[in-house]
mmCIF file of C-alpha atoms and ligand atoms in Angstrom:
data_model
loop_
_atom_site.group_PDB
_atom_site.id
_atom_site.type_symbol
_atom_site.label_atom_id
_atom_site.label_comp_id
_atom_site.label_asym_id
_atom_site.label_seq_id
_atom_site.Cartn_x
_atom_site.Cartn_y
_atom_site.Cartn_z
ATOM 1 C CA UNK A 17 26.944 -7.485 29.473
ATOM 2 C CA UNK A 18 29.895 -7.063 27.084
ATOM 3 C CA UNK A 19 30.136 -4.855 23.946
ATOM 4 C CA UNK A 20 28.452 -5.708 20.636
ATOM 5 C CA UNK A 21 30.798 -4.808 17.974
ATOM 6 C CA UNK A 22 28.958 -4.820 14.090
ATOM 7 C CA UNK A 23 30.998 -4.453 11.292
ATOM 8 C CA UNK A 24 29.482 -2.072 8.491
ATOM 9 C CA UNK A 25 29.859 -3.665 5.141
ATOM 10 C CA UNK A 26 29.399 -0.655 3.398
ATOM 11 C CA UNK A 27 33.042 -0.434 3.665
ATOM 12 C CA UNK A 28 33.361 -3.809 2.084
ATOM 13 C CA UNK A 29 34.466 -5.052 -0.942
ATOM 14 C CA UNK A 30 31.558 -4.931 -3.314
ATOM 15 C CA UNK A 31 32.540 -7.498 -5.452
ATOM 16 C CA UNK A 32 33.665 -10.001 -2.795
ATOM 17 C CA UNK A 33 31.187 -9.596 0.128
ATOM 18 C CA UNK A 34 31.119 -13.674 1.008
ATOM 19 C CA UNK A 35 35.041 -13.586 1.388
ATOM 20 C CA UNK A 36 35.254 -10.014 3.146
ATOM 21 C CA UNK A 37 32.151 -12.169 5.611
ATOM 22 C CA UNK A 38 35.718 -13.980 6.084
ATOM 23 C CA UNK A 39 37.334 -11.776 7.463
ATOM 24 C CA UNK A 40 34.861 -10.706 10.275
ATOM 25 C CA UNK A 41 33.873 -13.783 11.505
ATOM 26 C CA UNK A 42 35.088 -12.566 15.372
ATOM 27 C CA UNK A 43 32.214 -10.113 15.110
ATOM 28 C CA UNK A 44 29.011 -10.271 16.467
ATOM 29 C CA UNK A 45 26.725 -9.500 13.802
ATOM 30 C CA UNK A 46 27.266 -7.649 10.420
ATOM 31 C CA UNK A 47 25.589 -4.555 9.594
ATOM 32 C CA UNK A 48 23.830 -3.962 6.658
ATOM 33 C CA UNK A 49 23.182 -0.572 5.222
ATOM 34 C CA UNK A 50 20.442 -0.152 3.035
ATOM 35 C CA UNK A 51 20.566 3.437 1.087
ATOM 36 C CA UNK A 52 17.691 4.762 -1.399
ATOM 37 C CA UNK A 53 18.824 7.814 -2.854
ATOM 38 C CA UNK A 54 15.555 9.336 -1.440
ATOM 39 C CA UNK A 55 15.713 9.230 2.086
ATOM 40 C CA UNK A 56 19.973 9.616 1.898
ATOM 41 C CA UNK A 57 21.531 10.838 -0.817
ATOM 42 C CA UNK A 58 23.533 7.873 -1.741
ATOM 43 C CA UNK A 59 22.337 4.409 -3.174
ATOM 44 C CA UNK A 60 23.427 0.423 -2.002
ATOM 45 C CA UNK A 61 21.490 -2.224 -2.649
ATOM 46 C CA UNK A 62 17.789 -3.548 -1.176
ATOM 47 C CA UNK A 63 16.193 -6.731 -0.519
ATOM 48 C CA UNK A 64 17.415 -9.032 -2.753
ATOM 49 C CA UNK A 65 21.086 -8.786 -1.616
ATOM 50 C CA UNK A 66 19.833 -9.477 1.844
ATOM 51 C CA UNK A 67 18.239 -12.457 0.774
ATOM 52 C CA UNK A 68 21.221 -13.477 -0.700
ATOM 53 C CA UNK A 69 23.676 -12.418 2.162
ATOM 54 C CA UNK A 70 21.590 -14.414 4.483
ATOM 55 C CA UNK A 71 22.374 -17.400 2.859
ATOM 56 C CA UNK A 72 25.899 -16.745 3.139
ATOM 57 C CA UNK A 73 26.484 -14.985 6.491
ATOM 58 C CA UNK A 74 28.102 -16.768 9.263
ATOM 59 C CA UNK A 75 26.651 -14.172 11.442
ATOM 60 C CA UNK A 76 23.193 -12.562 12.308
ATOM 61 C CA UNK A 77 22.542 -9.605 9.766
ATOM 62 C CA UNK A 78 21.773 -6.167 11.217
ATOM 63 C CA UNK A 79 19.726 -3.973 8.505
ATOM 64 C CA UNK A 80 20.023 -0.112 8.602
ATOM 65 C CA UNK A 81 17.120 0.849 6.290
ATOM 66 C CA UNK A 82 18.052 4.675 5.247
ATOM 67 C CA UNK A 83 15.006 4.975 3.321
ATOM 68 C CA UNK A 84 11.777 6.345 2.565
ATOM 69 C CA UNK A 85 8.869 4.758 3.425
ATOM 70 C CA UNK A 86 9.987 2.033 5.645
ATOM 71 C CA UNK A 87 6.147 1.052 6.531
ATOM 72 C CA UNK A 88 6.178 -0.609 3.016
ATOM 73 C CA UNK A 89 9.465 -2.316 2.976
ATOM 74 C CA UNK A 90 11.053 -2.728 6.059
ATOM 75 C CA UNK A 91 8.770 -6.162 6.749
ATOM 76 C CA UNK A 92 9.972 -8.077 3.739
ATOM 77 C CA UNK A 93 13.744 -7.456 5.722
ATOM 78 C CA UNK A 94 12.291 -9.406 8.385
ATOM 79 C CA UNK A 95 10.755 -11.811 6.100
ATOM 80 C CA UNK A 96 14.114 -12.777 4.637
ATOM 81 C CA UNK A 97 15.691 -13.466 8.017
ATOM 82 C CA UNK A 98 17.790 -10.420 9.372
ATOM 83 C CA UNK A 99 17.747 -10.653 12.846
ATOM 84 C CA UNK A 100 17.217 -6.884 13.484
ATOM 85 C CA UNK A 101 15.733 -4.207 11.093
ATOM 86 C CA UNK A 102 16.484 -0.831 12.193
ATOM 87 C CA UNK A 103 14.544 2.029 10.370
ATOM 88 C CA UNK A 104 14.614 5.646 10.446
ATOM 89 C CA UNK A 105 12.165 7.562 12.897
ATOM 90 C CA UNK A 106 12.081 10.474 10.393
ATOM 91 C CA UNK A 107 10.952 8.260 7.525
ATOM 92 C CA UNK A 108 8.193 6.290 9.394
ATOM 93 C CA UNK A 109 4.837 6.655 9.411
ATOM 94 C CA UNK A 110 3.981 4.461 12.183
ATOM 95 C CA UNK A 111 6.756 3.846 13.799
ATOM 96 C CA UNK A 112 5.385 1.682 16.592
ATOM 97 C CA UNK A 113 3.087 -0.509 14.207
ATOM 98 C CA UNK A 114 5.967 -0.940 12.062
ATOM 99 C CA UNK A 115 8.198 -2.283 15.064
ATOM 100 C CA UNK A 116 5.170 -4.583 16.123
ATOM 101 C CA UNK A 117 5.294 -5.680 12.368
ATOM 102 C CA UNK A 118 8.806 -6.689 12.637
ATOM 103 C CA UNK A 119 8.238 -7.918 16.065
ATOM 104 C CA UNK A 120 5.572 -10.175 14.988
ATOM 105 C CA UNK A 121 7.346 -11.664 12.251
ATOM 106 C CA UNK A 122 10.570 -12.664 14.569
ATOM 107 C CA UNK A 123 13.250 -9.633 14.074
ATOM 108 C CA UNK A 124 14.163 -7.437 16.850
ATOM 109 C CA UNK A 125 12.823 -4.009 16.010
ATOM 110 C CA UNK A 126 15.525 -0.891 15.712
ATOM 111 C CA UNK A 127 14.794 2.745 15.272
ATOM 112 C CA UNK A 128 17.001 5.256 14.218
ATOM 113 C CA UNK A 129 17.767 8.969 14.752
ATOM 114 C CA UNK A 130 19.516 11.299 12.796
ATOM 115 C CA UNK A 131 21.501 13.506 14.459
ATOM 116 C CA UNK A 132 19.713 16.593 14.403
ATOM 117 C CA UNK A 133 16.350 14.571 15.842
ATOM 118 C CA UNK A 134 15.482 14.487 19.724
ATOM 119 C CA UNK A 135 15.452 11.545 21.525
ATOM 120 C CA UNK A 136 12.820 12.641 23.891
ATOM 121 C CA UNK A 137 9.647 11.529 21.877
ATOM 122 C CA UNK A 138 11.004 7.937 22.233
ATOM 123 C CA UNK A 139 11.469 7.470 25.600
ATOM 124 C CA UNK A 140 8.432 6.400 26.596
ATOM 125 C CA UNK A 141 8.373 4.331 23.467
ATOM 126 C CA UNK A 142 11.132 1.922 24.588
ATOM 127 C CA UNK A 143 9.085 -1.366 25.230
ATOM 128 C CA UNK A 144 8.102 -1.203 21.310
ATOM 129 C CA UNK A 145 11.742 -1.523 20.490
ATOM 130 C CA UNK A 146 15.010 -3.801 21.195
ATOM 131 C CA UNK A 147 17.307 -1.226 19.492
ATOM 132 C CA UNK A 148 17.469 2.675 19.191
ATOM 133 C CA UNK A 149 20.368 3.380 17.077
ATOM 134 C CA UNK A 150 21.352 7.109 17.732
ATOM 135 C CA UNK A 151 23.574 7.999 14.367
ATOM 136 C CA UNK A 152 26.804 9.472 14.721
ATOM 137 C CA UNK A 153 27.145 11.011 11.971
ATOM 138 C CA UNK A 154 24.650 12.200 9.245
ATOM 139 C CA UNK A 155 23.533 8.792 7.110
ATOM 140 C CA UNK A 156 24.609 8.047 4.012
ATOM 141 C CA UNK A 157 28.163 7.887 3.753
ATOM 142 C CA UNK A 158 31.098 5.418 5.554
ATOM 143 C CA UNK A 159 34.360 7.016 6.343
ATOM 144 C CA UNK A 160 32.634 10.563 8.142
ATOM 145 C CA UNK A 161 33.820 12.380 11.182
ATOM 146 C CA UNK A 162 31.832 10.903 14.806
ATOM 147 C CA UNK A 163 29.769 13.719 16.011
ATOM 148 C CA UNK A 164 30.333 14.040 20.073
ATOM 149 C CA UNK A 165 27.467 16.521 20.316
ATOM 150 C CA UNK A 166 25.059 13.003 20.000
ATOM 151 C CA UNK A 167 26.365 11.234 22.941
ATOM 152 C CA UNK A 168 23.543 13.216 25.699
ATOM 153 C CA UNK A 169 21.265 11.306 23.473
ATOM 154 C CA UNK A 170 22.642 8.515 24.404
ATOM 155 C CA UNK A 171 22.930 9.224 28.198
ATOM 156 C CA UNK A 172 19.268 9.898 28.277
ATOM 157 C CA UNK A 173 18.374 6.216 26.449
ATOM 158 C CA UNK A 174 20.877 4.746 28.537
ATOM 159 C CA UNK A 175 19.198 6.174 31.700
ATOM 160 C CA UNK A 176 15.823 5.519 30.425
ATOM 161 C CA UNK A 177 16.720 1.706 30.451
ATOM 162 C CA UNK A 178 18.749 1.545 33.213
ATOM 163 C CA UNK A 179 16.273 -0.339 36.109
ATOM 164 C CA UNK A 180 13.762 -0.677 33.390
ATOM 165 C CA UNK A 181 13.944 -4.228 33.545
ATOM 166 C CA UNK A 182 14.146 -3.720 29.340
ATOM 167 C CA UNK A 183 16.562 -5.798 26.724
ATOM 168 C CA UNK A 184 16.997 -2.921 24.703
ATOM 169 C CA UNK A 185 20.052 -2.383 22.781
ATOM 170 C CA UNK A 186 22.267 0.723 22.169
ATOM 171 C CA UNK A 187 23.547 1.059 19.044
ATOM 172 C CA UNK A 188 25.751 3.914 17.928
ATOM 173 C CA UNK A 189 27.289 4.340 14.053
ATOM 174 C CA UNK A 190 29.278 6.397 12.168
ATOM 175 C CA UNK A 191 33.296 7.518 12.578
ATOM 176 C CA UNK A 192 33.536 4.749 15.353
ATOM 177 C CA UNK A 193 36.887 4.046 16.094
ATOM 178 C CA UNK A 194 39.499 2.709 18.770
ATOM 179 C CA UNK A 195 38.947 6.278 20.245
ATOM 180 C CA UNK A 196 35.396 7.762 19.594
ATOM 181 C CA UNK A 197 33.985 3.868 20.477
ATOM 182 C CA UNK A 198 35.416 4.936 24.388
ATOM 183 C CA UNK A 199 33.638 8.186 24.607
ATOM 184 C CA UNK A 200 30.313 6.137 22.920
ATOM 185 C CA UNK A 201 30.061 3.157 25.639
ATOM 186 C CA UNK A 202 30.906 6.170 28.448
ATOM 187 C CA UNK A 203 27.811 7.861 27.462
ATOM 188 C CA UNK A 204 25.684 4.538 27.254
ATOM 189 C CA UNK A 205 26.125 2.252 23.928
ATOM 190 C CA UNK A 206 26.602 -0.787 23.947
ATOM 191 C CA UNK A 207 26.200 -2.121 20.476
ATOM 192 C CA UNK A 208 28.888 -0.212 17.884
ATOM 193 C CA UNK A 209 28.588 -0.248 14.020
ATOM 194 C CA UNK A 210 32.348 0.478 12.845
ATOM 195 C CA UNK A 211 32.727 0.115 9.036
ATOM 196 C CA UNK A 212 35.900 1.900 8.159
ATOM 197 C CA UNK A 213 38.112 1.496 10.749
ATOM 198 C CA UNK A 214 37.421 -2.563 10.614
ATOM 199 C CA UNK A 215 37.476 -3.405 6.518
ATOM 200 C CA UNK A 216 40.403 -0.863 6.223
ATOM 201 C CA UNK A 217 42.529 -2.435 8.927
ATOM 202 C CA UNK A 218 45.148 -4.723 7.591
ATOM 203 C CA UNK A 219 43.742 -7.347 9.999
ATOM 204 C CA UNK A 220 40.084 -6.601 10.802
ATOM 205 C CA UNK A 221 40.097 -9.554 13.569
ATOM 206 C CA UNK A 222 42.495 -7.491 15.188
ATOM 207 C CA UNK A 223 40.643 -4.383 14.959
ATOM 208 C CA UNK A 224 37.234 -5.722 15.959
ATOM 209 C CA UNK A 225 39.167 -7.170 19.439
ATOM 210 C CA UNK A 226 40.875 -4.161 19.997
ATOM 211 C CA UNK A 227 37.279 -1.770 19.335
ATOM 212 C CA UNK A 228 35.822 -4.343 21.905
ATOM 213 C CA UNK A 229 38.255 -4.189 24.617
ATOM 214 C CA UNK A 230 38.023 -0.469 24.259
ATOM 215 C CA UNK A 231 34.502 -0.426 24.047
ATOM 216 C CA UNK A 232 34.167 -3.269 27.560
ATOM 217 C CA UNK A 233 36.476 -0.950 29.313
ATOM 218 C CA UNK A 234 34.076 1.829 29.450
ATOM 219 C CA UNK A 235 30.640 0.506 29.517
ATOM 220 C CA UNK A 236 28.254 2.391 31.162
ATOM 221 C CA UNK A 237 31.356 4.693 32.634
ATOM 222 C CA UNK A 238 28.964 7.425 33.694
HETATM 223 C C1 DX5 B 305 26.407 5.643 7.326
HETATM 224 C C2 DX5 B 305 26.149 4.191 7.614
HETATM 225 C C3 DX5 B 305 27.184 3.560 8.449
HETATM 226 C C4 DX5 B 305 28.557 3.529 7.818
HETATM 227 C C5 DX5 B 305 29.553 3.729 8.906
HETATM 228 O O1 DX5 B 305 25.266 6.243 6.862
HETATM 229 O O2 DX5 B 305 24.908 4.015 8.273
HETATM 230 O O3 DX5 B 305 26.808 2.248 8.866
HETATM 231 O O4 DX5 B 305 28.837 2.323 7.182
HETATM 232 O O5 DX5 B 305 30.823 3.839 8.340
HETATM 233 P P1 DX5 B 305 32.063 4.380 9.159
HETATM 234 O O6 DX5 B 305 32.284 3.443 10.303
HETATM 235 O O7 DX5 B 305 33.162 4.364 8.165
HETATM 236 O O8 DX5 B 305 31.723 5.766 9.643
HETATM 237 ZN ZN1 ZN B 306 24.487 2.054 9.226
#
C-alpha cells in the first residue's frame, strides 16, 4: 500500500486557503488543524471553517482536533463531512464512545498522542479506530523540530497491526520532511502530515512527490 502524504494547512496562506487548495491538489488529503488555546497553547479556527473548506476542497479533509473536550465537539466535524476526525487521547473522556460516535456518523475515527503519552493503553484498542496519529512533535505549532525518540511508538502500532487483518492507518506529524519522513515509514507510518516543508516549497507538487517517493521507499523497512 503506498504512502499517504497530507499537507498541513496550518502552514497555508490564511487569507487564500481555496487557491493554496491549488496548489496541493497531487496530495491525498489535506490536514486540518484545529487549535483551542486550551488544550494547545495556540488558536486556528473551528467548525465553521470546516464547513466552509468542505465546500471548497478538492480533496478529503483530515481534522486534527487539539482541543479540550473533544466528546462535545469532535461529532459536529463529522457532521460537516471531514472524512477523518482525529482527537487527542489526553483530552477525551471516552475515547472509544467518541470514535464509535464518529464511526457511526461516516468519518474514520483518529486518535492522537502527544509525545510524552504511551502507546501501550491503545493497543488493544485498535479495532475502535482507523487512525492513531503518534505526534512528532509537541502540538500546537508548524515549523518544530521531528522528535526521533517517538518512532518505537510507532514500531509497536505498526506491529500491533501487522497480521491483524485491521485497515488502520499510521499517521505521523510534525517536522516531516524529505529526511525525517524516511526514518517515519522505517519505523511503521504510513500516512505523513507535512505542513512546512510542502506550503514553503517553491513548488509544493514537487515536494509532495518527492516526500512520497521517500516515504514508498521505506515502508515498513523494519
Ligand atoms: C502541529 C500541527 C501540525 C503542523 C505540522 O501541532 O498538528 O499539523 O501543521 O507542521 P510542520 O510540518 O511544519 O511541522
Ligand atoms: Zn496536525
Amino acid at each position: 500500500m503506498p504512502s499517504r502524504i497530507n499537507p498541513s494547512i496550518l502552514a497555508a496562506d490564511f487569507a487564500n486557503f481555496e487557491r493554496e487548495l491549488g496548489r496541493i491538489s497531487t496530495a491525498d488529503l489535506v490536514h486540518v488543524d484545529i487549535m483551542d488555546n486550551h488544550f494547545v497553547p495556540n488558536l486556528t479556527f473551528g467548525l465553521t471553517m470546516v464547513e466552509r473548506l468542505q465546500q471548497v476542497s478538492p480533496l478529503p479533509l483530515d481534522v486534527h482536533l487539539m482541543i479540550d473536550d473533544p466528546d462535545r465537539w469532535a461529532p459536529g466535524y463529522a457532521e460537516a463531512g471531514a472524512y477523518s476526525v482525529t482527537f487527542h487521547a489526553e483530552a477525551a473522556a471516552d475515547a472509544v464512545g467518541l470514535a464509535r460516535t464518529l464511526r457511526s456518523i461516516g468519518a474514520r475515527a483518529g486518535i492522537a498522542l502527544k509525545p510524552g503519552t504511551p502507546v501501550e493503553p491503545y493497543l488493544e484498542l485498535l479495532p475502535e479506530f482507523d487512525q492513531v496519529l503518534v505526534m512528532t512533535v509537541e502540538p500546537g505549532f508548524g515549523g518544530q523540530s521531528f522528535m526521533a525518540s517517538t518512532m518505537p511508538k510507532l514500531t509497536a502500532l505498526r506491529d500491533a497491526v501487522r497480521g491483524s487483518g485491521l485497515d488502520v492507518w499510521l499517521q505521523v506529524d510534525g517536522g516531516i520532511n524529505e529526511e525525517t519522513i524516511v526514518t517515519a515509514a522505517e519505523a511503521g507510518a504510513d500516512t505523513f502530515v507535512a505542513g512546512s516543508s510542502v506550503f514553503n516549497a517553491a513548488e509544493p507538487a514537487t515536494q509532495i512527490a518527492l516526500l512520497r517517493a521517500a516515504a514508498d521507499a521505506h515502508l515498513g523497512a523494519h
